[in-house]
Coordinates of C-alpha atoms in Angstrom, one line a residue:
Chain Y
M393 CA 0.0 0.0 0.0
T394 CA 1.4 3.4 -0.9
T395 CA 0.7 6.6 1.0
P396 CA 0.0 9.6 -1.1
P397 CA 2.4 12.5 -0.4
T398 CA 1.0 15.2 1.7
A399 CA 1.7 18.8 1.9
P400 CA 4.1 19.6 4.8
G401 CA 2.4 21.3 7.7
S402 CA -1.1 20.2 7.0
E403 CA -2.7 18.7 10.1
S404 CA -3.9 15.6 8.5
T405 CA -4.7 14.4 5.1
V406 CA -8.0 12.9 4.1
S407 CA -7.3 12.1 0.5
S408 CA -4.7 13.0 -2.1
D409 CA -7.1 13.9 -4.8
G410 CA -10.7 14.7 -5.3
A411 CA -11.6 11.3 -6.5
G412 CA -12.8 10.1 -3.0
D413 CA -12.4 6.5 -3.8
S414 CA -9.1 5.8 -2.1
R415 CA -8.9 5.2 1.6
P416 CA -7.7 8.0 3.8
G417 CA -3.9 8.1 4.2
M418 CA -2.0 7.5 7.4
I419 CA -2.4 10.3 10.0
E420 CA 0.8 12.2 10.2
A421 CA 0.3 13.7 13.6
V422 CA 2.4 16.7 14.6
P423 CA 2.5 17.4 18.3
V424 CA 0.8 20.6 19.4
R425 CA 3.5 23.2 19.5
H426 CA 4.1 25.3 22.6
P427 CA 6.3 28.2 21.5
G428 CA 5.2 30.2 24.6
R429 CA 6.6 27.5 26.9
W430 CA 10.0 27.7 25.3
V431 CA 10.0 31.5 25.6
A432 CA 9.1 31.1 29.3
I433 CA 12.0 28.6 29.8
A434 CA 14.4 31.0 28.1
V435 CA 13.3 33.9 30.2
I436 CA 13.6 31.8 33.4
A437 CA 17.1 30.5 32.3
L438 CA 18.2 34.0 31.8
L439 CA 17.0 35.1 35.2
V440 CA 18.6 32.1 36.9
A441 CA 21.9 32.9 35.2
M442 CA 21.6 36.5 36.4
L443 CA 20.9 35.3 39.9
L444 CA 23.9 32.9 39.9
N445 CA 26.0 35.6 38.6
L446 CA 24.9 37.9 41.4
F447 CA 25.6 35.2 44.0
L448 CA 29.0 34.3 42.6
T449 CA 30.4 37.7 41.7
N450 CA 29.0 40.1 44.2
D451 CA 31.5 40.6 47.0
A452 CA 28.9 41.6 49.5
F453 CA 27.9 37.9 49.9
N454 CA 31.4 37.0 51.1
W455 CA 30.6 33.3 51.0
S456 CA 33.6 32.1 53.0
F457 CA 32.4 34.3 55.8
V458 CA 28.9 33.0 55.5
F459 CA 30.0 29.5 56.1
E460 CA 32.4 30.5 58.8
A461 CA 29.6 32.3 60.6
M462 CA 27.2 29.4 60.2
F463 CA 29.4 27.1 62.2
Q464 CA 30.5 29.3 65.1
S465 CA 29.8 27.7 68.4
P466 CA 27.5 30.3 69.8
V467 CA 25.4 30.1 66.6
I468 CA 25.3 26.3 66.8
E469 CA 24.3 26.5 70.4
G470 CA 21.6 29.0 69.6
L471 CA 20.4 26.8 66.8
I472 CA 20.0 23.8 69.1
R473 CA 19.0 25.3 72.4
G474 CA 17.0 28.2 71.1
T475 CA 15.6 27.4 67.7
L476 CA 15.2 23.6 67.7
L477 CA 14.5 23.2 71.4
G478 CA 12.1 26.1 71.3
T479 CA 10.3 24.7 68.3
A480 CA 10.0 21.2 69.8
G481 CA 8.9 22.5 73.2
S482 CA 6.3 24.9 71.9
M483 CA 4.9 22.5 69.4
L484 CA 4.6 19.9 72.1
I485 CA 2.6 22.3 74.3
G486 CA 0.7 23.5 71.2
I487 CA -0.4 20.1 69.9
T488 CA -1.3 18.6 73.3
F489 CA -3.2 21.7 74.4
G490 CA -4.7 22.3 71.0
I491 CA -6.3 18.8 70.9
V492 CA -7.6 19.2 74.4
L493 CA -9.1 22.6 73.3
A494 CA -10.6 21.1 70.2
V495 CA -12.3 18.4 72.2
M496 CA -13.5 21.0 74.7
R497 CA -14.8 23.2 71.9
L498 CA -16.9 20.3 70.5
S499 CA -18.1 19.3 73.9
A500 CA -21.8 19.6 74.7
N501 CA -20.9 21.4 77.9
P502 CA -21.4 25.2 77.1
V503 CA -18.9 26.3 79.7
L504 CA -16.2 24.1 78.3
S505 CA -16.8 25.1 74.7
G506 CA -17.1 28.7 75.8
V507 CA -13.7 28.6 77.6
A508 CA -12.1 27.0 74.6
W509 CA -13.6 29.7 72.3
V510 CA -12.3 32.5 74.5
F511 CA -8.8 31.0 74.7
T512 CA -8.6 30.6 70.9
W513 CA -10.0 34.1 70.4
F514 CA -7.4 35.7 72.7
F515 CA -4.3 33.9 71.5
R516 CA -5.2 34.1 67.9
A517 CA -5.7 37.9 68.2
V518 CA -2.4 38.7 69.9
P519 CA 0.7 38.9 67.7
R520 CA 3.5 36.6 68.8
L521 CA 6.1 39.3 69.2
V522 CA 3.7 41.3 71.4
L523 CA 2.8 38.1 73.3
L524 CA 6.4 37.2 73.9
T525 CA 7.3 40.7 75.1
I526 CA 4.4 40.5 77.5
M527 CA 5.6 37.1 78.7
G528 CA 9.0 38.5 79.4
A529 CA 7.5 41.3 81.5
L530 CA 5.0 39.0 83.4
G531 CA 7.4 38.9 86.4
V532 CA 6.0 42.4 87.3
L533 CA 2.8 40.7 88.4
Y534 CA 4.6 38.5 90.9
P535 CA 7.2 40.6 92.7
D536 CA 7.2 38.2 95.6
G537 CA 7.6 35.1 93.5
L538 CA 5.2 32.7 92.1
G539 CA 3.7 30.6 95.0
L540 CA 2.7 27.0 94.4
G541 CA -0.1 26.0 96.7
L542 CA -3.9 26.0 97.2
P543 CA -5.6 28.8 95.2
F544 CA -6.7 31.6 97.6
G545 CA -4.9 29.7 100.3
E546 CA -3.9 32.9 102.2
Q547 CA -7.5 34.2 102.2
L548 CA -8.8 30.8 103.2
M549 CA -6.5 30.5 106.2
N550 CA -7.2 34.1 107.3
L551 CA -10.8 33.0 107.5
F552 CA -9.8 30.4 110.1
G553 CA -7.4 32.8 111.8
I554 CA -4.3 30.8 110.9
S555 CA -1.2 32.7 109.5
N556 CA -0.1 29.9 107.1
D557 CA -0.9 30.6 103.5
L558 CA -0.8 27.0 102.2
T559 CA 2.1 27.8 99.8
F560 CA 4.6 25.0 99.7
A561 CA 7.0 26.3 97.1
T562 CA 7.8 29.8 95.8
L563 CA 9.4 30.2 92.4
D564 CA 11.0 33.3 91.1
A565 CA 8.6 34.5 88.5
N566 CA 11.3 36.3 86.5
Q567 CA 13.3 33.0 86.3
I568 CA 10.2 31.2 84.8
F569 CA 8.9 33.9 82.5
G570 CA 12.3 35.3 81.6
G571 CA 14.3 32.8 79.7
I572 CA 13.6 30.2 77.0
I573 CA 10.9 28.6 79.3
G574 CA 8.8 31.7 79.1
G575 CA 9.3 31.7 75.3
I576 CA 8.2 28.1 75.0
I577 CA 5.1 28.7 77.1
G578 CA 4.2 31.8 75.1
L579 CA 4.7 30.3 71.7
G580 CA 3.1 27.1 72.9
L581 CA -0.1 28.8 74.1
S582 CA -0.3 30.8 70.9
E583 CA 0.2 27.7 68.9
A584 CA -2.5 25.8 70.9
A585 CA -5.0 28.3 69.6
Y586 CA -4.2 27.5 66.0
M587 CA -3.8 23.8 66.7
A588 CA -7.3 23.8 68.3
E589 CA -8.8 24.9 65.1
I590 CA -6.8 22.4 63.0
A591 CA -7.8 19.5 65.4
R592 CA -11.4 20.6 65.4
A593 CA -11.5 20.5 61.6
G594 CA -9.9 17.1 61.7
I595 CA -12.4 15.7 64.2
L596 CA -15.3 17.2 62.2
S597 CA -14.0 15.5 59.1
V598 CA -14.6 12.1 60.6
D599 CA -18.1 10.9 59.7
E600 CA -20.6 11.0 62.6
G601 CA -21.4 7.4 61.8
Q602 CA -18.0 6.3 63.0
N603 CA -18.7 7.6 66.4
E604 CA -22.2 6.0 66.4
A605 CA -20.8 2.7 65.3
A606 CA -18.2 2.8 68.1
C607 CA -20.8 3.6 70.6
A608 CA -22.9 0.7 69.2
L609 CA -20.0 -1.6 69.9
G610 CA -20.2 -0.5 73.5
M611 CA -17.3 2.0 73.6
S612 CA -17.5 4.9 75.9
N613 CA -17.4 8.4 74.4
G614 CA -13.8 8.9 75.5
L615 CA -12.7 5.5 74.2
A616 CA -14.4 6.1 70.8
T617 CA -12.7 9.5 70.5
R618 CA -9.3 8.0 71.2
R619 CA -9.6 4.7 69.3
V620 CA -11.8 5.6 66.4
V621 CA -12.2 9.3 65.8
L622 CA -8.7 10.8 66.5
P623 CA -6.8 8.2 64.4
Q624 CA -9.0 9.0 61.4
A625 CA -8.8 12.7 62.1
M626 CA -5.0 12.5 62.0
R627 CA -5.1 12.3 58.2
V628 CA -6.6 15.8 58.1
I629 CA -4.6 17.1 61.1
V630 CA -1.1 16.1 60.0
P631 CA -0.5 18.2 56.9
P632 CA -1.4 21.5 58.5
T633 CA 0.5 20.5 61.7
G634 CA 3.6 20.1 59.6
N635 CA 3.0 23.5 58.2
E636 CA 2.6 24.9 61.7
T637 CA 5.9 23.3 62.8
I638 CA 7.7 24.8 60.0
A639 CA 6.2 28.2 60.8
M640 CA 7.2 27.7 64.4
V641 CA 10.9 27.2 63.4
K642 CA 10.7 30.7 61.8
D643 CA 8.8 32.2 64.7
T644 CA 11.5 31.3 67.2
S645 CA 13.4 34.3 65.8
L646 CA 10.8 36.3 67.8
L647 CA 12.2 35.0 71.1
I648 CA 14.2 38.2 71.2
G649 CA 11.0 39.8 72.5
I650 CA 11.4 38.0 75.8
P651 CA 14.4 38.6 75.4
V652 CA 16.1 35.2 74.8
S653 CA 19.5 35.8 73.1
N654 CA 20.6 32.2 72.9
E655 CA 18.8 31.8 69.5
L656 CA 20.0 31.3 65.9
F657 CA 19.1 34.7 64.4
F658 CA 20.1 36.8 67.3
Q659 CA 23.5 35.1 67.5
L660 CA 24.1 35.5 63.8
T661 CA 23.2 39.2 63.7
S662 CA 25.3 39.9 66.8
I663 CA 28.3 38.3 64.9
G664 CA 27.4 40.6 62.1
S665 CA 27.4 43.7 64.2
R666 CA 30.6 42.8 65.9
T667 CA 32.5 42.1 62.7
Y668 CA 30.6 44.7 60.5
Q669 CA 29.7 41.9 58.1
T670 CA 25.9 42.5 58.3
F671 CA 24.8 41.0 55.0
P672 CA 26.7 37.6 55.0
V673 CA 25.2 36.7 58.4
L674 CA 21.7 37.2 57.1
V675 CA 22.5 34.9 54.2
A676 CA 23.9 32.4 56.8
A677 CA 20.6 32.6 58.7
V678 CA 18.6 32.0 55.5
I679 CA 20.6 28.9 54.8
W680 CA 20.1 27.5 58.3
Y681 CA 16.4 28.1 58.1
L682 CA 16.2 26.5 54.7
V683 CA 18.1 23.4 55.9
I684 CA 15.9 23.0 59.0
C685 CA 12.7 23.5 57.1
S686 CA 13.8 21.1 54.3
V687 CA 14.4 18.3 56.8
L688 CA 11.1 19.0 58.5
M689 CA 9.3 18.8 55.1
V690 CA 10.8 15.3 54.5
V691 CA 9.6 14.2 57.9
Q692 CA 6.2 15.7 57.2
S693 CA 5.7 13.8 53.9
R694 CA 6.6 10.5 55.6
L695 CA 4.1 11.2 58.3
E696 CA 1.4 12.1 55.7
A697 CA 2.1 8.9 53.9
H698 CA 1.7 7.0 57.2
F699 CA -1.6 8.5 58.3
G700 CA -3.0 8.8 54.8
R701 CA -2.9 5.0 54.2
G702 CA -5.9 3.6 52.5
F703 CA -7.1 6.9 51.1
G704 CA -6.0 6.4 47.6
T705 CA -3.2 8.9 47.7
T706 CA -0.3 7.7 45.7
P707 CA 3.2 8.6 46.6
P708 CA 4.8 11.2 44.3
G709 CA 6.6 9.7 41.4
A710 CA 4.3 6.7 41.0
T711 CA 2.4 8.2 38.2
D712 CA 3.5 9.4 34.8
S713 CA 3.0 13.1 35.8
G714 CA 6.4 13.6 37.2
F715 CA 8.8 16.4 36.2
K716 CA 10.8 14.2 33.9
A717 CA 7.7 12.9 32.1
R718 CA 6.3 16.3 31.6
M719 CA 9.6 17.7 30.2
L720 CA 9.8 14.7 27.8
S721 CA 6.3 15.4 26.6
M722 CA 7.3 18.9 25.7
V723 CA 9.9 17.7 23.2
G724 CA 7.5 15.1 22.0
G725 CA 9.6 12.2 23.3
S726 CA 7.1 10.8 25.7
K727 CA 6.0 7.3 24.6
Chain I
M522 CA 8.5 2.5 60.0
R523 CA 12.1 1.4 59.5
R524 CA 12.5 4.3 57.2
S525 CA 11.4 6.9 59.8
K526 CA 13.6 5.4 62.4
L527 CA 16.5 5.9 60.0
I528 CA 15.6 9.5 59.6
V529 CA 15.4 10.1 63.3
S530 CA 18.8 8.5 63.9
V531 CA 20.4 10.5 61.1
L532 CA 19.0 13.6 62.7
A533 CA 20.3 12.6 66.1
V534 CA 23.7 11.9 64.8
G535 CA 23.7 15.2 62.8
L536 CA 22.8 17.1 65.9
M537 CA 25.5 15.4 67.9
A538 CA 28.0 16.2 65.2
L539 CA 26.9 19.9 65.2
T540 CA 27.3 20.3 68.9
G541 CA 30.8 19.0 68.6
C542 CA 32.1 20.9 65.7
G543 CA 31.2 24.6 66.5
S544 CA 34.1 26.8 65.6
D545 CA 35.4 29.8 67.5
S546 CA 37.3 31.4 64.6
L547 CA 35.3 34.6 64.8
D548 CA 35.7 35.0 68.5
T549 CA 38.2 37.8 68.0
G550 CA 37.4 40.0 71.0
E551 CA 40.2 39.3 73.3
K552 CA 39.0 40.2 76.8
K553 CA 40.3 43.6 77.6
G554 CA 39.0 44.3 81.0
G555 CA 38.3 41.8 83.7
D556 CA 37.8 41.6 87.4
V557 CA 38.9 44.7 89.3
E558 CA 40.2 43.9 92.7
A559 CA 38.1 45.3 95.5
T560 CA 37.8 44.7 99.2
V561 CA 34.5 44.9 101.1
D562 CA 33.9 48.3 102.5
E563 CA 32.1 47.6 105.8
E564 CA 30.7 51.1 106.1
A565 CA 29.2 51.1 102.7
A566 CA 28.0 47.5 103.0
A567 CA 26.1 48.5 106.2
L568 CA 23.9 50.8 104.1
V569 CA 22.6 47.9 101.9
P570 CA 18.9 47.1 102.8
Q571 CA 18.4 43.9 104.7
E572 CA 16.3 42.2 102.0
I573 CA 19.1 42.6 99.4
K574 CA 21.7 41.5 101.9
D575 CA 19.7 38.3 102.5
K576 CA 19.5 37.7 98.7
G577 CA 23.3 38.3 98.4
T578 CA 23.0 38.7 94.6
L579 CA 22.0 41.8 92.6
T580 CA 20.1 41.1 89.4
V581 CA 21.2 43.8 86.9
G582 CA 19.5 44.7 83.7
T583 CA 21.8 45.7 80.9
D584 CA 21.6 46.1 77.1
A585 CA 24.7 44.3 75.8
S586 CA 24.8 46.2 72.5
Y587 CA 26.7 49.2 73.6
A588 CA 30.4 48.5 73.2
P589 CA 32.6 49.3 75.0
N590 CA 30.3 50.1 77.9
E591 CA 28.4 46.8 77.9
F592 CA 28.5 44.2 75.0
L593 CA 28.5 40.5 74.3
A594 CA 31.9 38.7 74.2
G595 CA 32.7 36.5 71.3
D596 CA 31.1 33.5 73.0
G597 CA 27.7 35.2 72.5
K598 CA 26.8 34.9 76.2
T599 CA 29.2 36.7 78.5
I600 CA 28.5 40.4 78.9
Q601 CA 31.6 42.5 79.2
G602 CA 32.6 46.2 79.2
F603 CA 33.6 49.0 81.5
D604 CA 30.1 49.3 83.0
I605 CA 30.3 45.6 83.9
D606 CA 33.8 45.8 85.4
L607 CA 33.0 48.9 87.3
F608 CA 29.7 47.7 88.7
T609 CA 31.1 44.3 89.6
A610 CA 33.7 46.1 91.7
V611 CA 31.0 48.4 93.3
A612 CA 29.1 45.3 94.3
K613 CA 32.2 43.7 95.7
K614 CA 32.6 46.8 98.0
L615 CA 29.1 46.0 99.2
D616 CA 29.8 42.3 99.7
L617 CA 27.2 41.4 97.0
E618 CA 27.3 39.1 93.9
V619 CA 26.1 40.4 90.5
E620 CA 24.1 38.7 87.9
F621 CA 23.9 40.6 84.6
A622 CA 20.8 39.9 82.5
N623 CA 20.7 41.0 78.8
A624 CA 17.6 43.2 78.1
K625 CA 16.3 45.6 75.6
F626 CA 17.4 49.1 76.5
D627 CA 14.0 50.7 76.6
S628 CA 12.7 47.9 78.9
I629 CA 15.3 48.3 81.7
I630 CA 13.7 51.2 83.6
T631 CA 10.3 49.6 83.7
G632 CA 12.0 46.3 84.6
A633 CA 13.7 47.9 87.6
Q634 CA 10.4 49.5 88.7
G635 CA 8.6 46.2 88.5
G636 CA 11.3 44.4 90.5
K637 CA 12.6 42.4 87.5
Y638 CA 16.0 44.0 88.1
D639 CA 17.5 45.3 91.3
V640 CA 19.6 47.8 89.4
G641 CA 19.8 48.9 85.8
V642 CA 23.4 49.4 84.5
S643 CA 23.3 50.3 80.9
S644 CA 24.9 53.8 80.2
F645 CA 21.8 55.6 81.2
T646 CA 22.2 59.3 80.8
V647 CA 20.9 61.1 83.9
N648 CA 18.0 63.4 82.9
P649 CA 15.0 64.9 84.8
E650 CA 12.4 62.6 83.1
R651 CA 14.3 59.5 84.2
M652 CA 14.9 60.8 87.7
E653 CA 11.1 61.3 88.1
Q654 CA 10.7 57.6 87.6
V655 CA 13.7 56.1 89.4
N656 CA 16.7 57.0 91.6
M657 CA 19.8 57.6 89.5
V658 CA 23.3 57.3 90.9
S659 CA 25.9 59.2 88.8
Y660 CA 29.2 57.4 88.1
F661 CA 30.6 58.6 84.8
S662 CA 30.3 61.4 82.3
A663 CA 29.7 61.2 78.5
G664 CA 28.6 63.5 75.7
T665 CA 27.1 62.9 72.3
Q666 CA 29.2 62.3 69.3
W667 CA 28.4 61.8 65.6
A668 CA 30.1 59.5 63.2
S669 CA 29.9 58.8 59.4
A670 CA 31.6 56.9 56.7
P671 CA 35.3 58.1 56.2
G672 CA 35.4 61.5 54.6
N673 CA 31.8 62.2 55.4
P674 CA 30.6 61.5 51.8
K675 CA 27.1 63.0 52.3
D676 CA 28.4 66.2 54.0
V677 CA 26.4 65.6 57.1
D678 CA 26.4 68.5 59.5
P679 CA 25.7 67.3 63.0
E680 CA 24.2 70.7 63.8
R681 CA 21.8 70.6 60.8
P682 CA 21.6 67.0 59.5
C683 CA 18.7 67.8 57.2
N684 CA 20.1 66.1 54.2
A685 CA 21.0 62.8 56.0
T686 CA 19.6 59.5 56.9
V687 CA 20.6 59.1 60.5
A688 CA 20.9 55.8 62.6
V689 CA 20.2 55.9 66.3
Q690 CA 19.4 53.5 69.1
K691 CA 15.8 53.5 70.5
G692 CA 15.2 54.9 73.9
T693 CA 18.5 56.8 74.1
V694 CA 18.8 60.5 75.0
Q695 CA 19.9 61.0 71.4
E696 CA 16.7 59.4 70.0
E697 CA 14.3 61.0 72.5
E698 CA 15.7 64.5 72.9
D699 CA 18.6 65.4 70.6
L700 CA 17.3 64.2 67.2
P701 CA 13.7 65.4 67.6
A702 CA 14.9 68.9 68.2
K703 CA 17.1 68.8 65.1
I704 CA 14.3 67.3 63.0
G705 CA 12.0 70.1 64.2
A706 CA 14.6 72.7 63.2
C707 CA 15.0 71.2 59.8
K708 CA 11.2 71.2 59.3
K709 CA 11.0 74.8 60.3
A710 CA 13.7 75.7 57.9
G711 CA 11.7 74.1 55.1
T712 CA 14.0 71.2 54.5
P713 CA 12.3 68.3 56.2
M714 CA 14.6 65.5 57.2
R715 CA 14.1 61.8 56.3
D716 CA 12.8 59.7 59.2
P717 CA 15.8 58.4 61.2
L718 CA 16.5 54.7 61.3
V719 CA 15.8 53.7 64.9
Y720 CA 17.3 50.4 66.0
T721 CA 16.8 48.5 69.3
G722 CA 20.6 47.9 69.6
Q723 CA 23.4 50.4 69.1
D724 CA 25.4 47.7 67.3
Q725 CA 22.8 47.6 64.6
A726 CA 22.9 51.4 64.2
T727 CA 26.7 51.3 63.8
A728 CA 26.4 48.5 61.3
A729 CA 23.9 50.5 59.3
V730 CA 26.4 53.3 58.9
V731 CA 29.2 50.9 57.9
S732 CA 27.0 49.2 55.3
G733 CA 26.0 52.5 53.8
K734 CA 22.3 52.2 54.8
A735 CA 22.6 55.3 57.0
D736 CA 24.7 58.4 56.3
A737 CA 25.6 59.1 59.9
M738 CA 24.8 58.0 63.5
L739 CA 24.9 59.7 66.9
A740 CA 25.5 58.0 70.2
D741 CA 27.4 58.5 73.5
S742 CA 31.0 59.6 73.0
P743 CA 32.8 56.5 74.4
V744 CA 30.7 54.3 72.2
V745 CA 31.4 56.2 69.1
A746 CA 35.1 56.4 69.9
Y747 CA 35.2 52.6 70.3
A748 CA 33.2 51.9 67.2
V749 CA 35.6 54.1 65.1
E750 CA 38.6 52.3 66.5
Q751 CA 37.1 48.8 66.0
S752 CA 35.7 49.3 62.5
E753 CA 39.2 49.9 61.1
D754 CA 38.6 52.9 58.8
K755 CA 35.0 52.2 58.0
L756 CA 33.9 55.0 60.4
E757 CA 35.0 58.5 61.2
A758 CA 34.0 60.7 64.1
L759 CA 32.2 63.8 63.0
G760 CA 32.3 67.2 64.8
D761 CA 32.9 67.7 68.5
I762 CA 31.4 66.0 71.6
Y763 CA 28.6 68.0 73.0
D764 CA 25.9 67.9 75.8
A765 CA 28.1 66.2 78.3
A766 CA 26.0 64.6 81.0
P767 CA 26.5 62.0 83.8
Y768 CA 25.6 58.3 83.4
G769 CA 23.6 56.9 86.3
Y770 CA 22.8 53.5 87.8
V771 CA 19.0 53.0 87.8
V772 CA 17.6 52.1 91.3
P773 CA 13.9 51.8 92.0
K774 CA 12.3 54.9 93.7
D775 CA 11.6 53.0 96.9
Q776 CA 15.2 51.8 97.3
T777 CA 16.9 55.1 98.3
A778 CA 19.0 53.2 100.9
M779 CA 20.4 51.0 98.1
A780 CA 21.2 54.1 96.0
D781 CA 23.1 55.6 99.0
A782 CA 25.0 52.4 99.4
L783 CA 26.1 52.5 95.7
V784 CA 27.4 56.1 96.2
A785 CA 29.4 55.1 99.2
A786 CA 30.8 52.1 97.4
L787 CA 31.8 54.3 94.4
K788 CA 33.6 56.8 96.7
S789 CA 35.4 54.0 98.4
L790 CA 36.4 52.5 95.0
E791 CA 37.6 55.9 93.8
E792 CA 39.8 56.3 96.9
D793 CA 41.6 53.0 96.4
G794 CA 42.1 53.4 92.7
G795 CA 39.8 50.6 91.6
Y796 CA 37.5 53.1 89.8
M797 CA 40.2 54.1 87.3
K798 CA 41.4 50.5 87.0
A799 CA 37.9 49.6 85.7
L800 CA 37.9 52.4 83.2
E801 CA 41.4 52.3 81.8
P802 CA 41.3 49.0 79.9
W803 CA 38.4 50.3 77.8
G804 CA 40.0 53.6 77.0
V805 CA 37.2 55.6 78.6
E806 CA 39.1 57.3 81.5
D807 CA 38.3 60.8 80.0
G808 CA 34.7 60.3 81.4
A809 CA 35.8 59.7 85.0
I810 CA 34.0 61.8 87.6
T811 CA 34.5 62.2 91.4
D812 CA 31.2 63.8 92.5
F813 CA 29.1 60.6 92.7
A814 CA 25.6 61.4 93.9
V815 CA 22.0 60.2 94.1
N816 CA 19.8 62.2 91.6
P817 CA 22.5 64.8 90.9
E818 CA 21.8 68.4 90.1
L819 CA 22.1 68.9 86.3

């Protein structure tokens, strides 16, 4: 069988002549052309080249100083004891307290849900820098130290004419609210307000029937929440929680409001001020935050894969829609 | 789950490696000052209120961004400077220990009023507004000095800085009194000045001039002198020192006895030479005074 020649560029050929008796020829498909995409790639390549050129040739970056500053011992100590410990501590408080608040908020008891609402309202409305500055100054309220004992113990004992005030330990309020502990409490409480909303959304995403079925099996409300509802809610809770953790890493730079100076950003900027190399230390801070957040993103995707089991989400790369496949399709080489 | 265990252990090992490998190559600041010898002055120590004697330690609020008066050593933790050396010696005279707490400058006076700090030692210029809120014990004298990049490329005139972007630390006399007057004068003359760059730390203000972000800065004279010396030709002093005024220790209003004890300790320290010994290593002996007083006449 011979194929009649076709004019180049025509989309398809139906017949070679007007006779109409021959069968249509083979389709000579030409892939849809995307000249705009190639222009976009060229523009982006140019911009990337300009950026690399800036990074490599501008002396203000002073790369050797950037890496030297990144690994100074005060910076490393600030990274671990301020930034990482601060993030871990405040997320621990935030997640635990946030879940409690979410359960309270969904409770049938109007007092409990009201309290949870007021807490969320307050801590969502106060900016973190402002909150931390207030935390640092809280010692003003307890000039005689923070007593641990029965509430209103002093008043109670006065009633009975006894001079004991039922306080069995007194802590220095400035010690508690002053340092990293105050920072962790402040950031943790603020985080709890956000986590409460995230956990609430997660709990609401679990079908009511799950709870009913658990109750039908004879589970108590608490047991059903722990064994049936929360594990399923995790699928919805985990991704935004990862987001919040990454945001928290960045927010530890606000600890200076307390003020806590044993923290990554403060230590790097103070090296900058001491050596008059202000810009390279900022680059060093950016690199550190990028490294920490990249590691956290990997952890987050693993957690998501774990809690999302059985919901039809395929791991990235399993389908043909990956970066490589899409690039190949642009040059028409995808088979 | 094996995979996530692997990640956790890699993280743990990484952290351990990091804690081990911190470098100190940028810890250039060799410690200049140090402990000044001082013996307990029984007469002065007797003035210390009983409650502070019982505590034995003074908690002192200081903003460690003001080299050479008070600033962080290369380890990022230790606070050093002539204020630190001098006040440590003063406390020794009173048989007290000192614990310096790093704080933002504009939070120290409120912190002292609220009992967060027993004393504020942070190059506070004595002025009537501050004396209304707290007791101030004078111990040093400093003026205001301007600085710019070498050769003053923007032709900044400290008297009339109308054409300049000026860097200054928040809460200082320069920011609260000196600059507003000059900004007002510029506005009156019809050449309004750009808003000054107000930083929480003096080190940031100095760095802003060095990097060219600001055209000039103004701060206390010993601070500017030290910055010019340390920056190695990146800064130059501009004009003369003016508005000389005493520095004062900040003591809460209800602690007048403590303020008197500090004056007695300073006098005793001046007599046995410890006062000058605290100042000399930092090159600030020009600001030495002898008429220490609670709430001095200005």
